[in-house]
CSV table of C-alpha atoms in Angstrom, one decimal:
chain,number,residue,atom,x,y,z
A,354,UNK,CA,37.5,163.9,157.0
A,355,UNK,CA,39.2,162.0,154.1
A,356,UNK,CA,42.9,161.5,154.8
A,357,UNK,CA,43.7,160.7,151.1
A,358,UNK,CA,45.6,163.4,149.3
A,359,UNK,CA,47.4,163.8,145.9
A,360,UNK,CA,50.5,165.1,147.6
A,361,UNK,CA,51.6,165.2,151.2
A,362,UNK,CA,54.4,167.5,152.4
A,363,UNK,CA,55.8,166.5,155.8
A,364,UNK,CA,57.3,169.5,157.6
A,365,UNK,CA,56.0,173.1,157.7
A,366,UNK,CA,59.4,174.9,157.7
A,367,UNK,CA,60.0,177.3,154.8
A,368,UNK,CA,61.3,174.7,152.4
A,369,UNK,CA,58.3,172.4,152.9
A,370,UNK,CA,55.8,175.3,152.6
A,371,UNK,CA,57.5,176.7,149.5
A,372,UNK,CA,57.3,173.1,148.0
A,373,UNK,CA,53.6,172.8,148.8
A,374,UNK,CA,53.0,176.3,147.2
A,375,UNK,CA,54.9,175.5,144.0
A,376,UNK,CA,53.1,172.1,143.7
A,377,UNK,CA,49.7,173.8,144.2
A,378,UNK,CA,50.5,176.5,141.6
A,379,UNK,CA,51.4,173.7,139.1
A,380,UNK,CA,48.4,171.5,140.0
A,381,UNK,CA,45.6,173.8,141.3
A,382,UNK,CA,43.1,170.9,141.3
A,383,UNK,CA,45.2,168.5,143.4
A,384,UNK,CA,44.7,168.2,147.1
A,385,UNK,CA,47.8,168.8,149.2
A,386,UNK,CA,48.2,168.2,153.0
A,387,UNK,CA,51.1,169.8,154.9
A,388,UNK,CA,51.7,167.8,158.1
A,389,UNK,CA,53.5,169.6,160.9
A,390,UNK,CA,54.3,168.1,164.3
A,391,UNK,CA,54.4,171.5,166.0
A,392,UNK,CA,51.3,173.7,166.7
A,393,UNK,CA,52.6,176.5,164.3
A,394,UNK,CA,54.8,176.8,161.2
A,395,UNK,CA,58.5,177.8,161.3
A,396,UNK,CA,59.2,177.1,164.9
A,397,UNK,CA,62.7,175.6,164.3
A,398,UNK,CA,65.3,176.6,161.7
A,399,UNK,CA,62.9,178.8,159.7
A,400,UNK,CA,62.1,181.1,162.7
A,401,UNK,CA,65.4,180.9,164.4
A,402,UNK,CA,67.9,181.9,161.7
A,403,UNK,CA,69.3,185.3,161.3
A,404,UNK,CA,66.6,186.5,158.9
A,405,UNK,CA,69.1,187.3,156.2
A,406,UNK,CA,68.4,187.3,152.4
A,407,UNK,CA,71.7,185.9,151.1
A,408,UNK,CA,73.2,187.1,147.8
A,409,UNK,CA,74.9,183.8,146.8
A,410,UNK,CA,78.5,185.3,146.8
A,411,UNK,CA,80.1,182.6,149.0
A,412,UNK,CA,79.1,179.4,147.3
A,413,UNK,CA,81.1,177.1,145.0
A,414,UNK,CA,80.2,178.1,141.4
A,415,UNK,CA,78.0,175.5,139.8
A,416,UNK,CA,76.8,174.0,143.1
A,417,UNK,CA,73.1,173.7,144.0
A,418,UNK,CA,73.7,176.3,146.7
A,419,UNK,CA,75.1,178.8,144.2
A,420,UNK,CA,72.4,178.3,141.6
A,421,UNK,CA,69.5,178.1,143.9
A,422,UNK,CA,70.6,181.0,146.1
A,423,UNK,CA,70.7,183.4,143.2
A,424,UNK,CA,67.5,182.2,141.6
A,425,UNK,CA,65.8,181.9,145.1
A,426,UNK,CA,66.8,185.3,146.2
A,427,UNK,CA,65.3,186.9,143.1
A,428,UNK,CA,62.0,184.9,143.6
A,429,UNK,CA,61.9,185.7,147.3
A,430,UNK,CA,62.3,189.4,146.9
A,431,UNK,CA,59.6,189.4,144.2
A,432,UNK,CA,57.3,187.3,146.4
A,433,UNK,CA,57.8,189.7,149.4
A,434,UNK,CA,57.0,192.7,147.2
A,435,UNK,CA,53.8,191.0,145.8
A,436,UNK,CA,52.6,189.9,149.2
A,437,UNK,CA,53.6,193.0,151.3
A,438,UNK,CA,56.0,191.0,153.4
A,439,UNK,CA,58.4,193.1,155.5
A,440,UNK,CA,61.9,193.0,153.9
A,441,UNK,CA,64.8,195.4,153.2
A,442,UNK,CA,67.5,194.8,150.6
A,443,UNK,CA,70.0,196.9,152.7
A,444,UNK,CA,73.3,195.4,151.5
A,445,UNK,CA,76.1,193.7,153.4
A,446,UNK,CA,79.8,194.4,154.1
A,447,UNK,CA,82.2,191.4,154.3
A,448,UNK,CA,85.3,192.7,156.1
A,449,UNK,CA,88.9,191.7,156.2
A,450,UNK,CA,90.4,192.8,159.5
A,451,UNK,CA,94.0,191.5,159.0
A,452,UNK,CA,96.3,190.9,156.1
A,453,UNK,CA,95.8,187.1,156.2
A,454,UNK,CA,92.1,187.7,155.5
A,455,UNK,CA,92.8,189.4,152.1
A,456,UNK,CA,93.4,186.2,150.0
A,457,UNK,CA,90.2,184.6,151.3
A,458,UNK,CA,88.3,187.9,150.7
A,459,UNK,CA,89.6,188.0,147.1
A,460,UNK,CA,88.6,184.4,146.6
A,461,UNK,CA,85.0,185.2,147.8
A,462,UNK,CA,85.0,188.1,145.3
A,463,UNK,CA,86.1,185.8,142.5
A,464,UNK,CA,83.3,183.3,143.4
A,465,UNK,CA,80.9,186.2,143.5
A,466,UNK,CA,81.8,187.2,139.9
A,467,UNK,CA,81.5,183.6,138.7
A,468,UNK,CA,78.1,183.4,140.5
A,469,UNK,CA,77.0,186.7,138.8
A,470,UNK,CA,76.3,188.3,142.2
A,471,UNK,CA,75.1,191.8,141.1
A,472,UNK,CA,76.9,195.0,142.1
A,473,UNK,CA,79.7,193.6,144.2
A,474,UNK,CA,82.8,195.8,144.6
A,475,UNK,CA,85.7,196.2,146.9
A,476,UNK,CA,85.8,198.9,149.6
A,477,UNK,CA,88.9,200.4,151.1
A,478,UNK,CA,89.2,201.3,154.8
A,479,UNK,CA,87.8,204.8,154.2
A,480,UNK,CA,84.8,203.5,152.3
A,481,UNK,CA,84.1,200.9,155.0
A,482,UNK,CA,84.0,203.8,157.5
A,483,UNK,CA,81.5,205.7,155.4
A,484,UNK,CA,79.1,202.7,155.5
A,485,UNK,CA,79.9,201.4,159.0
A,486,UNK,CA,81.6,204.1,161.2
A,487,UNK,CA,82.3,201.8,164.1
A,488,UNK,CA,83.9,198.9,162.0
A,489,UNK,CA,87.7,198.8,161.7
A,490,UNK,CA,88.9,196.8,158.6
A,491,UNK,CA,91.5,197.1,155.9
A,492,UNK,CA,89.4,195.9,153.0
A,493,UNK,CA,85.9,194.7,152.4
A,494,UNK,CA,83.4,193.6,149.8
A,495,UNK,CA,80.1,195.5,149.4
A,496,UNK,CA,77.3,193.2,148.5
A,497,UNK,CA,74.2,195.3,147.6
A,498,UNK,CA,71.8,192.4,146.9
A,499,UNK,CA,71.9,191.0,150.5
A,500,UNK,CA,69.0,192.0,152.8
A,501,UNK,CA,66.7,191.0,155.7
A,502,UNK,CA,63.2,189.5,155.8
A,503,UNK,CA,60.7,188.0,158.2
A,504,UNK,CA,60.8,184.3,157.2
A,505,UNK,CA,57.9,183.3,159.5
A,506,UNK,CA,55.7,185.9,157.7
A,507,UNK,CA,56.8,184.3,154.4
A,508,UNK,CA,55.8,180.9,155.8
A,509,UNK,CA,52.4,182.0,156.9
A,510,UNK,CA,51.7,183.6,153.6
A,511,UNK,CA,52.7,180.4,151.7
A,512,UNK,CA,50.1,178.5,153.8
A,513,UNK,CA,47.5,181.1,153.1
A,514,UNK,CA,48.2,180.9,149.3
A,515,UNK,CA,48.1,177.1,149.2
A,516,UNK,CA,44.7,177.0,151.0
A,517,UNK,CA,43.3,179.8,148.8
A,518,UNK,CA,44.3,178.1,145.5
A,519,UNK,CA,42.6,174.9,146.6
A,520,UNK,CA,40.3,175.0,149.7
A,521,UNK,CA,40.7,171.2,150.0
A,522,UNK,CA,44.4,171.6,150.7
A,523,UNK,CA,45.3,172.2,154.2
A,524,UNK,CA,48.0,172.6,156.9
A,525,UNK,CA,47.5,170.0,159.6
A,526,UNK,CA,49.3,171.0,162.9
A,527,UNK,CA,50.2,168.8,165.9
A,528,UNK,CA,50.6,165.9,163.4
A,529,UNK,CA,53.7,163.8,164.0
A,530,UNK,CA,54.6,161.1,161.5
A,531,UNK,CA,55.5,157.9,163.4
A,532,UNK,CA,55.7,155.3,160.6
A,533,UNK,CA,55.9,155.1,156.8
A,534,UNK,CA,54.7,152.2,154.6
A,535,UNK,CA,54.1,151.6,150.9
A,536,UNK,CA,50.6,150.4,149.8
A,537,UNK,CA,49.5,149.9,146.1
A,538,UNK,CA,51.8,152.5,144.6
A,539,UNK,CA,50.9,155.0,147.4
A,540,UNK,CA,52.6,155.9,150.7
A,541,UNK,CA,50.7,155.5,154.0
A,542,UNK,CA,51.8,157.7,156.9
A,543,UNK,CA,50.8,156.6,160.4
A,544,UNK,CA,50.7,159.8,162.5
A,545,UNK,CA,49.6,161.1,165.9
A,546,UNK,CA,46.3,162.1,164.2
A,547,UNK,CA,45.6,158.8,162.3
A,548,UNK,CA,46.6,157.6,158.9
A,549,UNK,CA,47.2,159.7,155.8
A,550,UNK,CA,47.7,158.4,152.2
A,551,UNK,CA,49.2,160.0,149.1
A,552,UNK,CA,50.8,158.9,145.8
A,553,UNK,CA,53.7,161.3,146.5
A,554,UNK,CA,55.1,162.3,149.8
A,555,UNK,CA,57.8,165.0,150.2
A,556,UNK,CA,59.8,165.0,153.4
A,557,UNK,CA,61.2,168.4,154.4
A,558,UNK,CA,61.9,167.7,158.0
A,559,UNK,CA,65.1,169.6,158.7
A,560,UNK,CA,66.6,168.6,162.0
A,561,UNK,CA,64.7,165.2,161.7
A,562,UNK,CA,65.4,164.6,158.0
A,563,UNK,CA,67.6,161.5,158.5
A,564,UNK,CA,65.0,160.0,160.9
A,565,UNK,CA,62.3,160.5,158.3
A,566,UNK,CA,64.5,158.8,155.7
A,567,UNK,CA,65.2,155.9,158.0
A,568,UNK,CA,61.5,155.4,158.7
A,569,UNK,CA,61.1,155.1,154.9
A,570,UNK,CA,63.9,152.4,154.8
A,571,UNK,CA,66.3,154.7,152.9
A,572,UNK,CA,69.9,153.8,153.5
A,573,UNK,CA,71.9,156.9,154.2
A,574,UNK,CA,75.6,157.8,153.9
A,575,UNK,CA,75.2,160.7,156.3
A,576,UNK,CA,73.7,161.6,159.7
A,577,UNK,CA,72.2,164.9,161.0
A,578,UNK,CA,74.2,166.5,163.8
A,579,UNK,CA,72.8,169.6,165.5
A,580,UNK,CA,74.9,172.8,166.0
A,581,UNK,CA,73.4,175.4,168.3
A,582,UNK,CA,73.9,179.0,167.5
A,583,UNK,CA,73.6,181.5,170.3
A,584,UNK,CA,72.8,185.2,169.6
A,585,UNK,CA,73.4,188.3,171.5
A,586,UNK,CA,71.9,191.7,170.7
A,587,UNK,CA,73.2,195.2,170.9
A,588,UNK,CA,71.6,197.2,173.8
A,589,UNK,CA,69.4,200.1,172.8
A,590,UNK,CA,72.2,202.5,173.6
A,591,UNK,CA,74.6,200.7,171.4
A,592,UNK,CA,72.3,199.9,168.5
A,593,UNK,CA,73.5,203.0,166.5
A,594,UNK,CA,76.9,201.2,166.1
A,595,UNK,CA,75.7,199.1,163.1
A,596,UNK,CA,73.8,200.3,160.0
A,597,UNK,CA,73.2,197.1,158.0
A,598,UNK,CA,74.8,193.7,157.8
A,599,UNK,CA,78.5,193.2,158.7
A,600,UNK,CA,80.2,189.8,158.3
A,601,UNK,CA,83.8,188.8,158.9
A,602,UNK,CA,85.8,186.9,156.4
A,603,UNK,CA,84.7,183.3,157.1
A,604,UNK,CA,87.0,180.4,157.9
A,605,UNK,CA,87.0,178.5,154.5
A,606,UNK,CA,87.3,175.1,156.4
A,607,UNK,CA,83.8,175.5,157.8
A,608,UNK,CA,80.3,176.0,156.3
A,609,UNK,CA,79.4,178.6,159.0
A,610,UNK,CA,80.0,182.3,158.3
A,611,UNK,CA,81.3,183.4,161.7
A,612,UNK,CA,79.8,185.7,164.3
A,613,UNK,CA,78.4,188.8,162.5
A,614,UNK,CA,76.2,191.8,163.0
A,615,UNK,CA,72.7,191.7,161.6
A,616,UNK,CA,70.1,194.4,161.5
A,617,UNK,CA,66.7,192.7,162.2
A,618,UNK,CA,63.6,193.4,160.2
A,619,UNK,CA,61.5,194.2,163.4
A,620,UNK,CA,64.2,196.4,164.9
A,621,UNK,CA,67.4,195.9,166.8
A,622,UNK,CA,70.8,194.5,166.0
A,623,UNK,CA,71.8,190.9,166.6
A,624,UNK,CA,75.3,189.6,167.0
A,625,UNK,CA,76.2,185.9,166.3
A,626,UNK,CA,75.6,183.1,166.0
A,627,UNK,CA,78.4,180.8,167.2
A,628,UNK,CA,78.3,177.1,166.3
A,629,UNK,CA,78.5,174.5,169.1
A,630,UNK,CA,77.6,170.8,169.1
A,631,UNK,CA,74.2,170.4,170.8
A,632,UNK,CA,73.1,167.6,173.0
A,633,UNK,CA,69.5,168.1,171.8
A,634,UNK,CA,68.4,168.6,168.1
A,635,UNK,CA,65.6,171.0,169.0
A,636,UNK,CA,67.2,172.4,172.2
A,637,UNK,CA,67.6,176.1,172.4
A,638,UNK,CA,69.3,176.5,175.8
A,639,UNK,CA,72.9,176.0,176.6
A,640,UNK,CA,72.0,173.2,179.0
A,641,UNK,CA,69.4,171.5,176.7
A,642,UNK,CA,69.8,167.7,176.7
A,643,UNK,CA,68.0,164.8,175.0
A,644,UNK,CA,69.3,161.2,175.6
A,645,UNK,CA,68.2,159.8,172.2
A,646,UNK,CA,69.7,162.8,170.3
A,647,UNK,CA,73.0,162.6,172.2
A,648,UNK,CA,73.3,158.8,172.0
A,649,UNK,CA,72.7,158.9,168.2
A,650,UNK,CA,75.1,161.7,167.6
A,651,UNK,CA,77.9,160.2,169.8
A,652,UNK,CA,77.6,156.6,168.5
A,653,UNK,CA,77.9,157.9,164.9
A,654,UNK,CA,81.5,157.4,163.8
A,655,UNK,CA,81.4,160.6,161.6
A,656,UNK,CA,80.8,162.7,164.7
A,657,UNK,CA,84.0,161.6,166.3
A,658,UNK,CA,86.0,162.0,163.1
A,659,UNK,CA,84.6,165.6,162.8
A,660,UNK,CA,85.6,166.3,166.4
A,661,UNK,CA,89.0,164.8,165.8
A,662,UNK,CA,89.7,167.1,162.9
A,663,UNK,CA,88.3,170.2,164.5
A,664,UNK,CA,88.8,169.8,168.2
A,665,UNK,CA,90.6,173.1,168.7
A,666,UNK,CA,87.8,175.0,166.9
A,667,UNK,CA,85.2,173.1,168.9
A,668,UNK,CA,86.7,173.9,172.2
A,669,UNK,CA,87.0,177.6,171.3
A,670,UNK,CA,83.3,177.7,170.3
A,671,UNK,CA,82.2,175.9,173.5
A,672,UNK,CA,84.2,178.3,175.7
A,673,UNK,CA,82.6,181.2,173.8
A,674,UNK,CA,79.1,179.7,174.3
A,675,UNK,CA,79.5,180.1,178.1
A,676,UNK,CA,81.5,183.3,178.2
A,677,UNK,CA,80.1,186.7,177.2
A,678,UNK,CA,83.6,188.2,177.4
A,679,UNK,CA,84.9,185.7,174.8
A,680,UNK,CA,81.9,186.2,172.6
A,681,UNK,CA,82.5,190.0,172.7
A,682,UNK,CA,86.2,189.4,172.0
A,683,UNK,CA,85.2,187.7,168.7
A,684,UNK,CA,83.1,190.8,167.8
A,685,UNK,CA,86.0,193.1,168.7
A,686,UNK,CA,88.0,191.9,165.6
A,687,UNK,CA,85.5,193.9,163.6
A,688,UNK,CA,84.4,196.5,166.2
A,689,UNK,CA,87.2,197.2,168.6
A,690,UNK,CA,85.1,199.7,170.6
A,691,UNK,CA,82.4,197.1,171.6
A,692,UNK,CA,82.3,196.2,175.3
A,693,UNK,CA,80.4,193.6,177.2
A,694,UNK,CA,78.0,196.3,178.4
A,695,UNK,CA,77.0,196.9,174.7
A,696,UNK,CA,75.4,193.4,174.3
A,697,UNK,CA,72.8,191.3,176.1
A,698,UNK,CA,71.8,187.6,175.6
A,699,UNK,CA,69.2,187.0,172.9
A,700,UNK,CA,67.7,183.8,171.3
A,701,UNK,CA,69.3,180.7,169.9
A,702,UNK,CA,68.8,178.4,167.0
A,703,UNK,CA,70.0,174.9,166.0
A,704,UNK,CA,71.3,174.2,162.5
A,705,UNK,CA,70.8,170.7,161.0
A,706,UNK,CA,74.2,169.8,159.6
A,707,UNK,CA,74.6,166.5,157.6
A,708,UNK,CA,77.9,164.8,158.4
A,709,UNK,CA,79.2,161.9,156.4
A,710,UNK,CA,81.0,158.7,157.7
A,711,UNK,CA,84.4,160.3,157.2
A,712,UNK,CA,83.5,163.2,159.5
A,713,UNK,CA,83.0,165.8,156.6
A,714,UNK,CA,80.2,168.3,156.7
A,715,UNK,CA,78.0,167.8,153.7
A,716,UNK,CA,78.2,171.3,152.2
A,717,UNK,CA,75.6,171.2,149.4
A,718,UNK,CA,71.9,170.7,149.3
A,719,UNK,CA,71.0,167.0,149.1
A,720,UNK,CA,67.6,165.7,147.8
A,721,UNK,CA,66.9,161.9,147.2
A,722,UNK,CA,64.1,159.9,145.8
A,723,UNK,CA,63.0,156.6,147.4
A,724,UNK,CA,59.8,154.5,147.0
A,725,UNK,CA,58.1,157.3,145.0
A,726,UNK,CA,58.8,159.7,147.9
A,727,UNK,CA,61.2,162.7,148.0
A,728,UNK,CA,63.5,163.3,150.9
A,729,UNK,CA,65.2,166.7,151.4
A,730,UNK,CA,68.2,165.4,153.5
A,731,UNK,CA,70.4,168.4,153.7
A,732,UNK,CA,69.2,172.0,153.3
A,733,UNK,CA,71.6,174.2,155.3
A,734,UNK,CA,71.9,178.0,154.8
A,735,UNK,CA,71.1,179.6,152.4
A,736,UNK,CA,68.0,177.3,152.3
A,737,UNK,CA,65.6,179.9,153.6
A,738,UNK,CA,66.8,182.4,150.9
A,739,UNK,CA,66.6,179.7,148.3
A,740,UNK,CA,63.3,178.1,149.4
A,741,UNK,CA,61.3,178.9,146.2
A,742,UNK,CA,64.1,177.7,143.9
A,743,UNK,CA,64.6,174.5,146.0
A,744,UNK,CA,60.9,174.0,145.7
A,745,UNK,CA,61.2,174.2,141.9
A,746,UNK,CA,63.9,171.5,142.0
A,747,UNK,CA,61.7,169.3,144.3
A,748,UNK,CA,58.7,169.7,142.0
A,749,UNK,CA,60.9,168.7,139.0
A,750,UNK,CA,62.2,165.6,140.9
A,751,UNK,CA,58.7,164.7,141.9
A,752,UNK,CA,57.3,164.9,138.4
A,753,UNK,CA,60.3,163.0,136.9
A,754,UNK,CA,59.9,160.1,139.3
């Protein structure tokens, strides 16, 4: 087997796979390898997010997030239709439950108008009841373009399409990159399956993005810190209490959207996630621990500055992670009738959040060039929704190197 390729994409999450697909469409004759350290695609953020197709209403107008979410959402829905991928553009309600929420809700609506989010409108308390009878709120925004999808199915279809466009292109699983070096205008990757060489390498490694960059001797002004999100789900008996997607007004100080109700594409209703500092980047249990991950996070000055600014919020989130009662209390703000008997523990995910040296969460997407390679350093939500649009950006950056 020849390990020389025209392009190598490292990481078979949805952003990496969308990038490989867009490159292959543009250059059908070029050989592309997708290297993935896990046995299957989408085992981390891609397969462990809430499965929501975001509308783009929340994001700062003009930001990468705003532009790529709107464009990406349109492309994703079209892709799902063309490839018979399960999805449902069911709509979302963002609810204000108290008077202090109203100015934030109105600001979100204004952003939505600036971002040209289609069909958004305010709902009064009676209209909210019509859509979601068990939700108690004083005002809401109806967002008809939001929906749900199976992101792992999207990922598998992207692999299939890449390999069908060019049979010499392939996904190579169980292939972990351990070292990166430059040789004669090419990049050589030393991996657990031997050496691979390409003129251009695109790193889409999510929770490991800063480590990939450091292996490539890229000096960073940020560090990845993991935040675990735990989900509960409504019991079968309680699942009639939610029809679609219901989100609270988010705290504008944080990039997380708060615990919410999400109808899942394969059935059932999830509640969550919370957001707690995790002691293991790819750890999905409350007790998960990795010495290297913990040491790196806690010896990074930005982590402590972040904790210092947000210690009250951090303690609240941590308590809620270990208390079903407190988790349900957070949901009660939107659904007063919910009880601990209505929910049961479900899965968990870990978000890769870039933090700068001042302890600020890097809010927008961040893509950098180095040694002819491309590094996707920060791709938080709505990266899954935006994957095909982000891939277009990466292809443009790659070609303009």
